[in-house]
mmCIF file of C-alpha atoms in Angstrom:
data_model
loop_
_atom_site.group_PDB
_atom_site.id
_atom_site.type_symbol
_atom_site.label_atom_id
_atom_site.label_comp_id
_atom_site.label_asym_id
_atom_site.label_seq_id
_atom_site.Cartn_x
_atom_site.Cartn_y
_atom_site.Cartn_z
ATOM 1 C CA UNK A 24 130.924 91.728 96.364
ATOM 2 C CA UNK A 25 127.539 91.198 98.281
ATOM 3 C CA UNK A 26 124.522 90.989 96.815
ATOM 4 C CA UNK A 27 120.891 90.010 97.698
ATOM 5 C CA UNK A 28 118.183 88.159 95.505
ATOM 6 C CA UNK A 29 114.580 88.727 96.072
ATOM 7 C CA UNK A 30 113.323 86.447 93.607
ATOM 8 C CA UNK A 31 109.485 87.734 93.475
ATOM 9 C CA UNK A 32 108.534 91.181 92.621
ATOM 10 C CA UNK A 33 104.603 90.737 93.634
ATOM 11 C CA UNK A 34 103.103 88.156 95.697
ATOM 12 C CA UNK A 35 99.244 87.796 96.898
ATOM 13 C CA UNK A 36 98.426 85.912 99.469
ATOM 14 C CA UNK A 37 94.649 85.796 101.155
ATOM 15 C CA UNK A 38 93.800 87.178 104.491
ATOM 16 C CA UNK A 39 94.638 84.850 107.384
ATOM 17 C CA UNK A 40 96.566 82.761 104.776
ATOM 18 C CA UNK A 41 100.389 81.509 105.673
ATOM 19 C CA UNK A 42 103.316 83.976 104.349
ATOM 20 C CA UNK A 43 106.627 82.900 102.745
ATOM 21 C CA UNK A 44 109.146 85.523 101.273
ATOM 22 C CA UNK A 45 112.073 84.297 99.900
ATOM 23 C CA UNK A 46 116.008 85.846 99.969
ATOM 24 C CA UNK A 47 119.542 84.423 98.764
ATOM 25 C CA UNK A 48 122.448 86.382 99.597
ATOM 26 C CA UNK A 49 125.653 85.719 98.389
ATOM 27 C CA UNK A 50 128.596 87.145 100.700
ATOM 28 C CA UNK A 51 132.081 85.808 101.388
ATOM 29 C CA UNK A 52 131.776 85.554 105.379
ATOM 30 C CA UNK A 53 129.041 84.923 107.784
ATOM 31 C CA UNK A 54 126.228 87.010 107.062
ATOM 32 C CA UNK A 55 124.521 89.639 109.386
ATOM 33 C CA UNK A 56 120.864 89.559 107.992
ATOM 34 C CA UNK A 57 118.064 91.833 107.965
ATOM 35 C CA UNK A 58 114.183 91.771 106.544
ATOM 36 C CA UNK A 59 112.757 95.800 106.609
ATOM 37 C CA UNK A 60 109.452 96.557 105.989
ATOM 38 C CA UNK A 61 108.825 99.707 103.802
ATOM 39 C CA UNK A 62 104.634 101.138 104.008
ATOM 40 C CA UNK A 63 103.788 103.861 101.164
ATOM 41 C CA UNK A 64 104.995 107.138 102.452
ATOM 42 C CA UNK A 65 106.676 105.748 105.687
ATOM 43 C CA UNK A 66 110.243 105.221 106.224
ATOM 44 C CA UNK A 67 111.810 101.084 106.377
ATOM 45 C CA UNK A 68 110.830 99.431 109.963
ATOM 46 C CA UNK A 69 113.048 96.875 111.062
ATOM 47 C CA UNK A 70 111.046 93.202 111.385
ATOM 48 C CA UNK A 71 114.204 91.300 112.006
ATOM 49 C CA UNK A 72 117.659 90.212 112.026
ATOM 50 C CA UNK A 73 120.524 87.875 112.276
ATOM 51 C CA UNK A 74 123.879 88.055 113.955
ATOM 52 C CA UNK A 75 124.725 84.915 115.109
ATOM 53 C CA UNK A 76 123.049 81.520 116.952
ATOM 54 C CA UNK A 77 119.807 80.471 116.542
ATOM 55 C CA UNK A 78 119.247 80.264 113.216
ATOM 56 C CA UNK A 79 115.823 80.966 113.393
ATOM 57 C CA UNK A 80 114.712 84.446 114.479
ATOM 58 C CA UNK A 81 111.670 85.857 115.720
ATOM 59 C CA UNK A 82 110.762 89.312 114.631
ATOM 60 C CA UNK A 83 107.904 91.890 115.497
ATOM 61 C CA UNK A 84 104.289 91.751 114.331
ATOM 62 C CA UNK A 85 104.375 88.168 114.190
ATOM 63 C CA UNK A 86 106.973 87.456 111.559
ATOM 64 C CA UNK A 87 109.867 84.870 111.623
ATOM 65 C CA UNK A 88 113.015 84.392 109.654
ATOM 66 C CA UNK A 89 115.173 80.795 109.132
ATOM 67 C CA UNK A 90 118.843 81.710 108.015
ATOM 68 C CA UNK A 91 120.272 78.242 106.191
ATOM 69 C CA UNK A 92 123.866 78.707 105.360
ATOM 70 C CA UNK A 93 123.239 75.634 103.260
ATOM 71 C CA UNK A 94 120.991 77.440 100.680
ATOM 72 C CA UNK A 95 122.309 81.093 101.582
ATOM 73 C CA UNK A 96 118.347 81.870 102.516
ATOM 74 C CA UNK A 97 117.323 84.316 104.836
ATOM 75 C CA UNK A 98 113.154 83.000 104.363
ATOM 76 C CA UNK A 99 110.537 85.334 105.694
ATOM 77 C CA UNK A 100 107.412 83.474 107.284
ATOM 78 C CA UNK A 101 104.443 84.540 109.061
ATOM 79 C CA UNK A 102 101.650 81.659 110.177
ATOM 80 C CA UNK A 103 98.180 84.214 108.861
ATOM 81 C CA UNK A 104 98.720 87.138 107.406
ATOM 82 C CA UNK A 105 96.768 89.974 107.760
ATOM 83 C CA UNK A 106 95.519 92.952 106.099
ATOM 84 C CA UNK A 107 97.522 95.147 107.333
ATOM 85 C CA UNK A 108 100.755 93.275 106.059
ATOM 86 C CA UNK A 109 100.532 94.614 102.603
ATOM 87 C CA UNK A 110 103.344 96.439 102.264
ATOM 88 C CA UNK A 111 107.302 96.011 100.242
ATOM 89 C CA UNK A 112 109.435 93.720 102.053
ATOM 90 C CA UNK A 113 113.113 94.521 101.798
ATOM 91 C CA UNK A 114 115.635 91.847 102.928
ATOM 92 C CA UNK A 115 119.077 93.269 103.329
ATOM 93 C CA UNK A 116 122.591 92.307 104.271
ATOM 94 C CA UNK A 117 125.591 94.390 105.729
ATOM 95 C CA UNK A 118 128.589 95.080 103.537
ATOM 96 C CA UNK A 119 131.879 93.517 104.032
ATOM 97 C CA UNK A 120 132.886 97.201 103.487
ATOM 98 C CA UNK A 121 133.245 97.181 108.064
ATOM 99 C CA UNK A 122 131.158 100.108 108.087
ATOM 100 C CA UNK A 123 128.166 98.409 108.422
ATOM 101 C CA UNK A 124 126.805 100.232 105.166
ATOM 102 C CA UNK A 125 123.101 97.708 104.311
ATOM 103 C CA UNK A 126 122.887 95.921 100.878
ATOM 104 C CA UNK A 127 119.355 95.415 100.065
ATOM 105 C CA UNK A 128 117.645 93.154 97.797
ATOM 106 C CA UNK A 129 115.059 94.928 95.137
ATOM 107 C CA UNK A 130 112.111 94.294 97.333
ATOM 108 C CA UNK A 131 109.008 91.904 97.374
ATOM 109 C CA UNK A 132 105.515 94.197 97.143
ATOM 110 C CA UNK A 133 103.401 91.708 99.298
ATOM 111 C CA UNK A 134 99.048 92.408 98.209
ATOM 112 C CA UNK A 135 96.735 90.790 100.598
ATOM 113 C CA UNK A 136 93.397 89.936 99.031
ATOM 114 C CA UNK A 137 90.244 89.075 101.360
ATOM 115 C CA UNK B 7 108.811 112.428 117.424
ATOM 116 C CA UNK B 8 112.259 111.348 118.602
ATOM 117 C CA UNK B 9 113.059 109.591 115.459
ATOM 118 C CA UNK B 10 114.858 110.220 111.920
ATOM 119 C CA UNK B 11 113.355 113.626 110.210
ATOM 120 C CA UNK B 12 113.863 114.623 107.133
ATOM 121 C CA UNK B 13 113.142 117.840 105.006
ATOM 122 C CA UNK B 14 111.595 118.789 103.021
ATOM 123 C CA UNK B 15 109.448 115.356 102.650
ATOM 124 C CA UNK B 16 109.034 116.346 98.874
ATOM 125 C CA UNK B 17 111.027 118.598 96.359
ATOM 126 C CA UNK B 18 110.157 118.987 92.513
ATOM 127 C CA UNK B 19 113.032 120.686 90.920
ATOM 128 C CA UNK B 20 113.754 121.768 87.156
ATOM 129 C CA UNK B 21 116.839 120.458 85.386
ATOM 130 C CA UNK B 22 119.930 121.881 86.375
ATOM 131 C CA UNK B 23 119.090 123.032 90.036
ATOM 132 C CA UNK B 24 120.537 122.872 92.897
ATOM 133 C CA UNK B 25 119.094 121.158 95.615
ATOM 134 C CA UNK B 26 119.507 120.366 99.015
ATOM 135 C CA UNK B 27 118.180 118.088 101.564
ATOM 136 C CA UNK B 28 118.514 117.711 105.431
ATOM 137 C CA UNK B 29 118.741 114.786 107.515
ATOM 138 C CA UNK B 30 118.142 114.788 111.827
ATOM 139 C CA UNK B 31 119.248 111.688 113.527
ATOM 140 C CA UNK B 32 118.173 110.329 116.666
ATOM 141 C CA UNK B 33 119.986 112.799 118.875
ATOM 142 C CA UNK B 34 122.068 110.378 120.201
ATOM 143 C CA UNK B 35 123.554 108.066 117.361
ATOM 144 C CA UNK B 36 126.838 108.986 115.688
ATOM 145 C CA UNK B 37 126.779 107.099 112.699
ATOM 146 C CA UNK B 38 124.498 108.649 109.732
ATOM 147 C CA UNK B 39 123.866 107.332 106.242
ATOM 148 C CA UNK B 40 121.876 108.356 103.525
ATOM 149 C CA UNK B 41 120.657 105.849 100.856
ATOM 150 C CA UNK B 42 118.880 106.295 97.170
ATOM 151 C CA UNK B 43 116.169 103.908 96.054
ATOM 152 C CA UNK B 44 114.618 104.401 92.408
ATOM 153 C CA UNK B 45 111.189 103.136 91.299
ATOM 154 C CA UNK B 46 111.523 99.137 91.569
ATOM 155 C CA UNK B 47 114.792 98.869 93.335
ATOM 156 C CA UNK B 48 115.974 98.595 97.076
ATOM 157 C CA UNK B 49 117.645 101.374 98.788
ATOM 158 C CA UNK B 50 121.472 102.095 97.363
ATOM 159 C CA UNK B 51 124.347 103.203 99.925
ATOM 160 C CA UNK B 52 125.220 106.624 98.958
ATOM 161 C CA UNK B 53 127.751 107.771 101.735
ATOM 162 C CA UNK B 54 128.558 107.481 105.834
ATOM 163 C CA UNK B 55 129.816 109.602 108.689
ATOM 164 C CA UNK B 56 130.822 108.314 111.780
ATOM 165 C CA UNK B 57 130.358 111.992 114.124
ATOM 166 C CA UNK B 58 131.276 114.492 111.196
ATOM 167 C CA UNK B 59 134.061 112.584 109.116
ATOM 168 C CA UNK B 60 132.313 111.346 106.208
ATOM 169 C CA UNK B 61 134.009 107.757 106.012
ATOM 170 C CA UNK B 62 132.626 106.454 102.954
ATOM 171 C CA UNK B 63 131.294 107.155 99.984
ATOM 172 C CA UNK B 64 129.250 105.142 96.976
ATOM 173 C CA UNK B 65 130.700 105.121 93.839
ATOM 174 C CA UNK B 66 127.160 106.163 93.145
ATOM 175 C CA UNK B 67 128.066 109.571 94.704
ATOM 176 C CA UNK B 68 128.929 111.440 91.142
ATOM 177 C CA UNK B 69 130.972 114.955 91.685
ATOM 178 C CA UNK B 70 127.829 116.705 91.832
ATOM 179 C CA UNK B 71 126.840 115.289 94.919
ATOM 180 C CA UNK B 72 127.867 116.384 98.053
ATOM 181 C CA UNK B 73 127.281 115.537 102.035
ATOM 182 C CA UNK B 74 128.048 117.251 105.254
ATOM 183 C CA UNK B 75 127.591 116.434 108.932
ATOM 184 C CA UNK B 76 129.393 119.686 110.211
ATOM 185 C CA UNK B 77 128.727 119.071 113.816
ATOM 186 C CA UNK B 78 128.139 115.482 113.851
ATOM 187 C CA UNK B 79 124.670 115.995 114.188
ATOM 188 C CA UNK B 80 122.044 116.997 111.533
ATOM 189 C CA UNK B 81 123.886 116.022 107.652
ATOM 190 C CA UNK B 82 122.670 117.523 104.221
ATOM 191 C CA UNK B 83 122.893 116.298 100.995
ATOM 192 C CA UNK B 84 123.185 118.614 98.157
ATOM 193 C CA UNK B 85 122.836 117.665 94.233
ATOM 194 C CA UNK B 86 124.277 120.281 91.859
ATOM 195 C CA UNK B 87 123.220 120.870 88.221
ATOM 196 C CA UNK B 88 119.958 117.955 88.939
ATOM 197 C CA UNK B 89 119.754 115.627 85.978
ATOM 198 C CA UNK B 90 116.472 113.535 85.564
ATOM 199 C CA UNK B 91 118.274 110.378 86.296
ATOM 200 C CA UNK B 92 118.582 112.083 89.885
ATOM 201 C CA UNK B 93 114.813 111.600 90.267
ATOM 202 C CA UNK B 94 114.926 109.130 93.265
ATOM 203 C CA UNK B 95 113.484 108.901 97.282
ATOM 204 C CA UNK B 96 116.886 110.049 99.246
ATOM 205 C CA UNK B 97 116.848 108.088 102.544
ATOM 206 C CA UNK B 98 118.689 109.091 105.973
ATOM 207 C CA UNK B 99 119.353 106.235 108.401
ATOM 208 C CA UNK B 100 120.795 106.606 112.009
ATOM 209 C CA UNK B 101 122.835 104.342 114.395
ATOM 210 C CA UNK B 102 124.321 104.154 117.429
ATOM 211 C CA UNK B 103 127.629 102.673 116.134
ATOM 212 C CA UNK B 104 127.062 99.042 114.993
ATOM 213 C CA UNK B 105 123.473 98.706 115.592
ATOM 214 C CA UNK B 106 120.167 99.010 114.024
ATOM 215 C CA UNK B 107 120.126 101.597 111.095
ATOM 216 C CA UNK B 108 116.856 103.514 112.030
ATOM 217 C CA UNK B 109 115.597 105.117 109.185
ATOM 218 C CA UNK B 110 113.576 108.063 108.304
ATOM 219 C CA UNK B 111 110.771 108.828 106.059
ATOM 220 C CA UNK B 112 112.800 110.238 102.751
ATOM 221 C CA UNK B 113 112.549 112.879 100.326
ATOM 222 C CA UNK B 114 111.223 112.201 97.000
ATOM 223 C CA UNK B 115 113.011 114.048 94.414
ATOM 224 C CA UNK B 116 111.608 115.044 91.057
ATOM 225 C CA UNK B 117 113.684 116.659 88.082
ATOM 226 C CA UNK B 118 111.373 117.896 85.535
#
């Protein structure tokens, strides 16, 4: 079965400071990857994802993603974060299940101190 | 708004009710899902309906749980007999077939 690791519950990173959220996945094929953002009391926004080709994706609000099969990582980055960013970070995976039903990681709650 | 809705955004309940929650998808996607996510956790795939045929289902989804899309448009979820453990935010996601799930605010159920 899929799965997703999110190995850090709580990371703080300073204002304008550079952003790296980590993922493993384990699944038996190629992956179709995802990183949602979740804000309190709003629903999960889509940053990015990953199909196919270049393995490095650009997402919105200035956020990137590397997918290496290698290390079955699915890295979030972004260059300076801002205040704004602080937020859950949900990286997810679709289910071998053909129905395209998302397996999500437990989440990475992302403070940003100034 | 021409994205997900879903009512009511909040619902605290006493053990043993009945409760039921409704999901509007973007008006023009025909797949529908509805998730679970407790306290600490990511969301959980509770069940799926491509138009109205409910395709798949969590093993999650206990007896007392039920889902409908009758028209292949709006879908509710109904718990019977709530249980605490059923405390949980009870996300509805949208699609036109394999694309981006869109996905809508929640309801946050508490069982007293």
């Amino acid at each position: 079965a899929q799965s997703v690791t999110q190995p850090d519950i709580h990371i703080t990173v300073s204002e304008g400071a550079s952003l790296e959220l980590r993922c493993n996945y384990s699944y038996g094929a190629t992956p179709y990857l995802f990183w949602y953002v979740q804000s309190p009391g709003q629903g999960l926004q889509l940053l990015l994802k990953y199909f196919s080709g270049d393995t490095l994706v650009q997402g919105i609000k200035g956020f990137e993603a590397e997918f290496k099969r290698s290390q079955s990582s699915f890295n979030l980055r972004k260059p300076s974060v801002h205040w704004s960013d602080a937020a859950e970070y949900f990286c997810a995976v679709v289910s071998n299940s053909g129905y395209s039903t998302l397996t999500f990681g437990k989440g990475t709650m992302l403070l940003v101190s100034p | 708004d021409t994205g997900v809705s879903q009512n009511p955004r909040h619902k605290i309940t006493k053990r043993g009710q009945n409760v039921t929650f409704r999901c509007d998808p973007i008006s023009e996607h025909n797949r529908l899902y509805w998730y679970r996510q407790t306290l600490g956790q990511g969301p959980e795939f509770l069940t799926y309906f491509q138009n109205e045929a409910q395709l798949e289902k969590s093993r999650l989804l206990s007896d007392r749980f039920s889902a409908e899309r009758p028209k292949g448009s709006f879908s509710t979820l109904e718990i019977q007999r709530t249980e605490q453990g059923d405390s949980a935010m009870y996300l509805c996601a949208s699609s036109l077939d394999n694309n981006e799930q869109f996905f809508g605010p929640g309801t946050r159920l508490t069982v007293l």
